[in-house]
Tab-separated table of C-alpha atoms (C1' of nucleotides) in Angstrom:
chain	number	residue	atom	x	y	z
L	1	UNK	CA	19.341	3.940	-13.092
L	2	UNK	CA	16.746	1.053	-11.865
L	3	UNK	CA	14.289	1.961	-9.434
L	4	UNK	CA	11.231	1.215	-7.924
L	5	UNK	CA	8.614	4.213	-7.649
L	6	UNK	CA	8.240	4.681	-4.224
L	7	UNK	CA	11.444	5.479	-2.612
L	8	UNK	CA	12.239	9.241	-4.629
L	9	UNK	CA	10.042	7.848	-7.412
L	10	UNK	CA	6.846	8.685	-8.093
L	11	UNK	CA	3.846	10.355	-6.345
L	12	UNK	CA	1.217	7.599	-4.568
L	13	UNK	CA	-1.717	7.353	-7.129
L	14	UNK	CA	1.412	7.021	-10.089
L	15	UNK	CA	0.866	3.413	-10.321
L	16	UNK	CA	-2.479	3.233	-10.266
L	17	UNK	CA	-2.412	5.589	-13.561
L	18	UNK	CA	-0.181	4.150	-15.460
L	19	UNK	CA	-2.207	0.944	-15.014
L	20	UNK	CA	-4.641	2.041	-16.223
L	21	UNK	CA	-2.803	3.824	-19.026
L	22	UNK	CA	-1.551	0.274	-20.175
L	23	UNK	CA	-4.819	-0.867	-20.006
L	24	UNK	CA	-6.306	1.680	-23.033
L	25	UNK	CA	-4.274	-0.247	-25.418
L	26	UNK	CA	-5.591	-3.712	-24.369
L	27	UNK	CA	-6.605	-6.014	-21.549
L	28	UNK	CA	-3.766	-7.493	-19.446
L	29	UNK	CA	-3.291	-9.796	-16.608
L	30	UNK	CA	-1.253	-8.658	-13.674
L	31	UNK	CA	1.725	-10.229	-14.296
L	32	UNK	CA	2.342	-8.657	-17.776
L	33	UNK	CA	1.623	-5.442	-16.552
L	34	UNK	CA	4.398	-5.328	-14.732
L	35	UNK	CA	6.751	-6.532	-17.596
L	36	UNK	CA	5.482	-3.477	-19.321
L	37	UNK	CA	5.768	-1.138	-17.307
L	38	UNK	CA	9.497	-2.355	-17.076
L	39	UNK	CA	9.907	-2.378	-20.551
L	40	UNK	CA	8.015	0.757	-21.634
L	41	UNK	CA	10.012	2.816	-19.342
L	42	UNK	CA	13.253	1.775	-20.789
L	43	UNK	CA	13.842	-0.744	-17.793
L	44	UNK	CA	13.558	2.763	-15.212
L	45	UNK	CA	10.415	1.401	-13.340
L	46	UNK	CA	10.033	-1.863	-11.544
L	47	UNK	CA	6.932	-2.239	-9.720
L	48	UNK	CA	7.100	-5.073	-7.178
L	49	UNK	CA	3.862	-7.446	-7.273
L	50	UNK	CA	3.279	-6.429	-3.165
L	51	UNK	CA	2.279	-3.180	-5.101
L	52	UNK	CA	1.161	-4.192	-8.029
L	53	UNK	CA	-1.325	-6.777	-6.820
L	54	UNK	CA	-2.688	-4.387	-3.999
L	55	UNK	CA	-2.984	-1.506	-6.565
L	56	UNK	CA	-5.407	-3.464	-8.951
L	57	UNK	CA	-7.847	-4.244	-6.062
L	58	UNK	CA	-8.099	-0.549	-5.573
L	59	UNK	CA	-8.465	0.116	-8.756
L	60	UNK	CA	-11.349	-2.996	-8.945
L	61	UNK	CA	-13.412	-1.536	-5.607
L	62	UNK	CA	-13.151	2.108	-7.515
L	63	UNK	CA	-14.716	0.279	-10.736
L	64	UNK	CA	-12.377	2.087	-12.854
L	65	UNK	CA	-11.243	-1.523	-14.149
L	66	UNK	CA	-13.021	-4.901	-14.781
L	67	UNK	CA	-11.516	-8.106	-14.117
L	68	UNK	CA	-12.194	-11.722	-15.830
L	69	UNK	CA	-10.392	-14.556	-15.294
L	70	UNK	CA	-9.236	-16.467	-17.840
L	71	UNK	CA	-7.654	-19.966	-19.182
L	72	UNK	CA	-4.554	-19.730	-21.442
L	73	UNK	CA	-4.194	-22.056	-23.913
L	74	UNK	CA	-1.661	-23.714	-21.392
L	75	UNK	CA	-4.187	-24.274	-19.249
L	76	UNK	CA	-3.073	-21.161	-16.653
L	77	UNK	CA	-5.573	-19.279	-14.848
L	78	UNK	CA	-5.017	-15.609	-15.306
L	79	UNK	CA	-6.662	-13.213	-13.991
L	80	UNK	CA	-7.190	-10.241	-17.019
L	81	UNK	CA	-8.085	-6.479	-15.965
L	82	UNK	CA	-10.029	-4.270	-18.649
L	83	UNK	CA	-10.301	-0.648	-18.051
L	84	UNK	CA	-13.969	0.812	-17.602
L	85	UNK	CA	-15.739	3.866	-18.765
L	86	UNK	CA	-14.928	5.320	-15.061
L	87	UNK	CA	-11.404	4.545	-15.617
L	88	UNK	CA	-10.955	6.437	-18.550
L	89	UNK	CA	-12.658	9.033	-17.288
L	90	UNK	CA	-9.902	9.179	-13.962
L	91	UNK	CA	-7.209	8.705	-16.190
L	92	UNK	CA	-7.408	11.477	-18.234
L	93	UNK	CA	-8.057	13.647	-15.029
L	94	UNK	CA	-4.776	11.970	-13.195
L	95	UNK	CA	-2.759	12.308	-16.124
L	96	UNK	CA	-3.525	16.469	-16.240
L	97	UNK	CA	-3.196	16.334	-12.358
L	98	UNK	CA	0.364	14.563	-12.697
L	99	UNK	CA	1.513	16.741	-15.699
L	100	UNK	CA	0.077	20.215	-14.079
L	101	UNK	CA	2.246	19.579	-10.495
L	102	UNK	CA	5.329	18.070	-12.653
L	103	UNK	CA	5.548	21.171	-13.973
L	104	UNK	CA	5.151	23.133	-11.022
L	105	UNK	CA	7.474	21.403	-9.172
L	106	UNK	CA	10.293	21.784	-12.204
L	107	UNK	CA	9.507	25.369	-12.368
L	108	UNK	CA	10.856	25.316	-8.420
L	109	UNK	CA	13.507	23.314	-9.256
L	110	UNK	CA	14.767	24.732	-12.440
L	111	UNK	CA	17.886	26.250	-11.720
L	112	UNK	CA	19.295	22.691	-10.927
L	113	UNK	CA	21.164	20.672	-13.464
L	114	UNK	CA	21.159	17.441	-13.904
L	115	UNK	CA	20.828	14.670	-16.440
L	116	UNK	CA	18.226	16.354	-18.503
L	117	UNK	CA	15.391	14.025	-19.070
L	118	UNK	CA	11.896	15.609	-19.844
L	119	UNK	CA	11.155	16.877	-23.198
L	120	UNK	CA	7.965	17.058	-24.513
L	121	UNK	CA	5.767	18.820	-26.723
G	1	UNK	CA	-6.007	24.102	-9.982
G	2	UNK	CA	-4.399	24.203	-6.780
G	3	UNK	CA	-3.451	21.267	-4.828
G	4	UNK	CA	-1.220	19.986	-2.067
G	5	UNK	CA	1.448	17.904	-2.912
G	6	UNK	CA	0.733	14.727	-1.633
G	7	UNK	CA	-2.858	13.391	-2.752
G	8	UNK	CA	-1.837	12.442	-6.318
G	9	UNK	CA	0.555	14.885	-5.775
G	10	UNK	CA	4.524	14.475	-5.601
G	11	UNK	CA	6.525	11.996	-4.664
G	12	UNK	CA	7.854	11.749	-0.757
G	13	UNK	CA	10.916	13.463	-0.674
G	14	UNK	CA	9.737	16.315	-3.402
G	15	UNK	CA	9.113	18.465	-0.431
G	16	UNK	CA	12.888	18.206	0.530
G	17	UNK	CA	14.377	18.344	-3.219
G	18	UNK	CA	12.205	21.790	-3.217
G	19	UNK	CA	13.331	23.231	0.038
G	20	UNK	CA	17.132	22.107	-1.020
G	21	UNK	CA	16.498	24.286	-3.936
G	22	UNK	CA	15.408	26.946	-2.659
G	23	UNK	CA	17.720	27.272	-0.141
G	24	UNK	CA	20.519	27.484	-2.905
G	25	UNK	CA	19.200	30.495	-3.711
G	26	UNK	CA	19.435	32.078	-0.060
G	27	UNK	CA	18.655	31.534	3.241
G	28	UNK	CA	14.876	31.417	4.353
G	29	UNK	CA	13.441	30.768	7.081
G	30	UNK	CA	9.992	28.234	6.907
G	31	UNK	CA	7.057	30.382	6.656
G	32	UNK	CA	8.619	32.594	3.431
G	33	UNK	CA	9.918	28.679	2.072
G	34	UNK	CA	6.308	28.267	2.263
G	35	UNK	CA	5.498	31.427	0.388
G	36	UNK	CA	7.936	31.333	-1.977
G	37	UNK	CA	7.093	27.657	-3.271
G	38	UNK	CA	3.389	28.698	-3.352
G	39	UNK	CA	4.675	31.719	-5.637
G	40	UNK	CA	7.026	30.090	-7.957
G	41	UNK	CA	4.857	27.294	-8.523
G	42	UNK	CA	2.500	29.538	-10.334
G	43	UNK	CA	0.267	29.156	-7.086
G	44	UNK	CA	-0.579	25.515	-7.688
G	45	UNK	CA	0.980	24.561	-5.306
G	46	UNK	CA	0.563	25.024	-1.488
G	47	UNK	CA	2.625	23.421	1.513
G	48	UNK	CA	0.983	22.309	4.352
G	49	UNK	CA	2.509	23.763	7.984
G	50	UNK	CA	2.370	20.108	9.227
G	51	UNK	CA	4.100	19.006	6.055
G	52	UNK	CA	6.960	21.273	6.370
G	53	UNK	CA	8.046	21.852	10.051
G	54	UNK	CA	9.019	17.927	10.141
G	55	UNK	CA	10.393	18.438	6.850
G	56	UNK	CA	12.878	20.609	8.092
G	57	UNK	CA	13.514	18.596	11.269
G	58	UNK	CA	14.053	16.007	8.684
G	59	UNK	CA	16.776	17.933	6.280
G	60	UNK	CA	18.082	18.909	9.527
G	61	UNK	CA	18.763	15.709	11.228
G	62	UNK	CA	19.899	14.366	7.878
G	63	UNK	CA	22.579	17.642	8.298
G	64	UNK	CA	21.570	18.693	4.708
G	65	UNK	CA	20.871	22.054	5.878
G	66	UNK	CA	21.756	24.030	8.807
G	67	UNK	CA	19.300	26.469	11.168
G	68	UNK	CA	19.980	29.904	12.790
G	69	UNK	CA	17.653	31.364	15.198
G	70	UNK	CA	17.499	35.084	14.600
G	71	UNK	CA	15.698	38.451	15.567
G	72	UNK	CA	14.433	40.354	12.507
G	73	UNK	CA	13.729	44.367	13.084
G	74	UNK	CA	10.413	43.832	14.559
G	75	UNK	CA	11.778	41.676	17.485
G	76	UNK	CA	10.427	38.556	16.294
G	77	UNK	CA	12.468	35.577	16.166
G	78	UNK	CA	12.363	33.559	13.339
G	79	UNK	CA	13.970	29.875	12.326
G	80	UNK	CA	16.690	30.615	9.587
G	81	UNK	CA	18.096	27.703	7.331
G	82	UNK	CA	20.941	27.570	4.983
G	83	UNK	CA	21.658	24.248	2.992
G	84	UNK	CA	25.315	22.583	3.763
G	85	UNK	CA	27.436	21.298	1.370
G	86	UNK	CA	26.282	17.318	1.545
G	87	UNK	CA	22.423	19.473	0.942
G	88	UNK	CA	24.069	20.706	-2.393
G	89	UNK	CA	25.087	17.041	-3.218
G	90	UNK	CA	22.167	15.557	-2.243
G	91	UNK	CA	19.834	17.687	-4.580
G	92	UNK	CA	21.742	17.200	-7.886
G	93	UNK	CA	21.208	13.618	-7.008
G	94	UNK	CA	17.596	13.748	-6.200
G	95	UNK	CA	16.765	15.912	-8.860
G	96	UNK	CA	18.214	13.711	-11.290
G	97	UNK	CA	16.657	11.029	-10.076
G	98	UNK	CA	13.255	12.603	-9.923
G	99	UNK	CA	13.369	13.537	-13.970
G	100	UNK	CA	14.354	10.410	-14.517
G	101	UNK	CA	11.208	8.833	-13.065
G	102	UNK	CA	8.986	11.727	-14.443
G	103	UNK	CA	10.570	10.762	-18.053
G	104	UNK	CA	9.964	7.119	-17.313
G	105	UNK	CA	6.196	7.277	-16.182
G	106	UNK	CA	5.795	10.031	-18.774
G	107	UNK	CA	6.715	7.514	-21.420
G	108	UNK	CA	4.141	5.158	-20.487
G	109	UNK	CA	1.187	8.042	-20.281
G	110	UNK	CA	2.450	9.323	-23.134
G	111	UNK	CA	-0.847	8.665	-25.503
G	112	UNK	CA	-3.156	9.978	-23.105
G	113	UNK	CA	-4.104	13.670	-23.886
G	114	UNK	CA	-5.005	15.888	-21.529
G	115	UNK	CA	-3.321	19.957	-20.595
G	116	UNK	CA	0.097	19.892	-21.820
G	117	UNK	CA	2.524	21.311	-19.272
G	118	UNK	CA	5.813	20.333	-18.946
G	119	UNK	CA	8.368	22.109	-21.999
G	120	UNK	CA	11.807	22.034	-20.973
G	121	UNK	CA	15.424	22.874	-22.284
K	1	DC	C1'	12.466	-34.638	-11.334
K	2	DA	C1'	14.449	-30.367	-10.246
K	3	DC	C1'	14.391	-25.646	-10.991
K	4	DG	C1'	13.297	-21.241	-12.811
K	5	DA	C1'	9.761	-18.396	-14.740
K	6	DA	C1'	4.918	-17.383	-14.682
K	7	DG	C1'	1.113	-15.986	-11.814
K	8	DC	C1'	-1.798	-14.498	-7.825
K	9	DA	C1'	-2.163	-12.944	-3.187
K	10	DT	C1'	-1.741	-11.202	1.763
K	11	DA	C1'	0.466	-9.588	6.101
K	12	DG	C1'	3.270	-6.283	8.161
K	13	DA	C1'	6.569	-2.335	8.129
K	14	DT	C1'	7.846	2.186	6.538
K	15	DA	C1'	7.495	6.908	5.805
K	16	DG	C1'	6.044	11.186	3.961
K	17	DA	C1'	2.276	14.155	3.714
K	18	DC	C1'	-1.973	15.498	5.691
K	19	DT	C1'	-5.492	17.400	9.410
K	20	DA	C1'	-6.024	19.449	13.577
K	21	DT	C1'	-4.433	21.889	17.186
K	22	DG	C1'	-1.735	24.751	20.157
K	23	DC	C1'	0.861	28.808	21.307
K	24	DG	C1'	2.562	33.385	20.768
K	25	DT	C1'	3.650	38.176	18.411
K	26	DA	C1'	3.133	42.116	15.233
K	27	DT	C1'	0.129	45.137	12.594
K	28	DG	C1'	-3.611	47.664	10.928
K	29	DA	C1'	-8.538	48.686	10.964
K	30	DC	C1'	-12.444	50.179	13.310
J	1	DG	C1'	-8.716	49.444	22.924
J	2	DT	C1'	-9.819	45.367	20.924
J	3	DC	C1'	-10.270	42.437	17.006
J	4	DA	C1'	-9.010	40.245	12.953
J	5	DT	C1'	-5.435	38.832	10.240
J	6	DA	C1'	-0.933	37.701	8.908
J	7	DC	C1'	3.308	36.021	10.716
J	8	DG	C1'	5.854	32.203	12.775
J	9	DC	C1'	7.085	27.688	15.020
J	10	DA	C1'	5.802	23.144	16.478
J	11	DT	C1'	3.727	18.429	17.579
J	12	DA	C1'	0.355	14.635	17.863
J	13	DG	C1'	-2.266	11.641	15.297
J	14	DT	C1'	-4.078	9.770	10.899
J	15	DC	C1'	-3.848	8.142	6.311
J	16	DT	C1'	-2.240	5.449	2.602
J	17	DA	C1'	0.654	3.974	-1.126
J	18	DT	C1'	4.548	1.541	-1.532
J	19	DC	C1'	7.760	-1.686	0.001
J	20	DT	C1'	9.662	-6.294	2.005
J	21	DA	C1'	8.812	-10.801	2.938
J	22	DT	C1'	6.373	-14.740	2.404
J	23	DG	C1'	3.432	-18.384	0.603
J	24	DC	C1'	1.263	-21.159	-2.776
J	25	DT	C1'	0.339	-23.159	-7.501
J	26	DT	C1'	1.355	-24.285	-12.368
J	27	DC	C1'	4.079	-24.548	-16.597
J	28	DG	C1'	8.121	-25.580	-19.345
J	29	DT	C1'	12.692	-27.307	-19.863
J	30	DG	C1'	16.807	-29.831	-19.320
DNA sequence: CACGAAGCATAGATAGACTATGCGTATGAC
DNA sequence: GTCATACGCATAGTCTATCTATGCTTCGTG
């Protein structure tokens, strides 16, 4: 199953975390971010760049990332978000948010089966 | 913590998927769908009246579930709802779907600490 | 030199959830 | 008796994150 996260995907404010979530690990351009977040979710999540684009402004006016651009060795400018101080701070508070209503809404949902996905610990 | 489900919330179209489900249950009528998914949410969460009315016109049009106007004992007439069989379809789909994306984003956010909530089996 | 991938960006549409508001009835307290 | 509160349905308007569609530039490859 392929799917973007708007359409029965994710909540609004879902992109915008995992961003930054990518972002702990190491700087990235836009572009790559993307590819990640395709690849780290087992090819689930594809994030089209009329969201992705608009979601790292946001995120750049909120000063939760920083943004440098940048010559590649190619000679391409990129364009190369860091996460701030702020942004880890929001993070860790969206991430508790997301988990803490998850939750919730799977203890409504419960009695329906399905593919069984979650398991954590 | 106790939050609506929309501002960093749940996705559009978790509303529905929790109505659906509760519905399998019994009939209910939109006030106690309310209730009850402000109760079995553990009280986090809390549905808006403007949020669910146009739900229901919405699962309605979309012939997933089916209304009744009836008189209770006290005279009053309430809004009764059943979910149809295409409802019934429509929610093992959806649900799927929606721990699908949960498992997908929750692989990405996976490093970043915070509560943990979700344990299922 | 053509063409696809890399790379950034904006304009406009869509749609679900919210706020605010309105209306009306039953019930219990004072 | 009247007042507050819970019950109960509904709509108009706003917000905003995501999407679709589009445009432009550069790099690498055949």
């Amino acid at each position: 199953m392929r799917m973007t996260i708007d359409p029965m995907g994710a909540p609004p404010g879902t992109l915008d975390m995992m961003i930054l979530s990518l972002l702990v690990e190491e700087p990235l351009h836009g572009y790559l971010l993307a590819r990640r977040i395709e690849e780290r979710s087992g090819g689930v999540l594809g994030i089209e760049e009329g969201s992705l684009y608009p979601a790292l402004q946001r995120l750049r006016k909120r000063k939760v990332v920083s943004d440098e651009w940048l010559t590649q060795e190619s000679g391409r400018k990129i364009r190369v978000y860091s996460i701030t101080r702020a942004g880890r701070k929001e993070l860790v508070q969206t991430a508790g948010q997301w988990r803490t209503v998850n939750a919730a809404v799977e203890k409504i949902i419960q009695s329906i089966k399905g593919e069984r996905s979650v398991r954590l610990t």
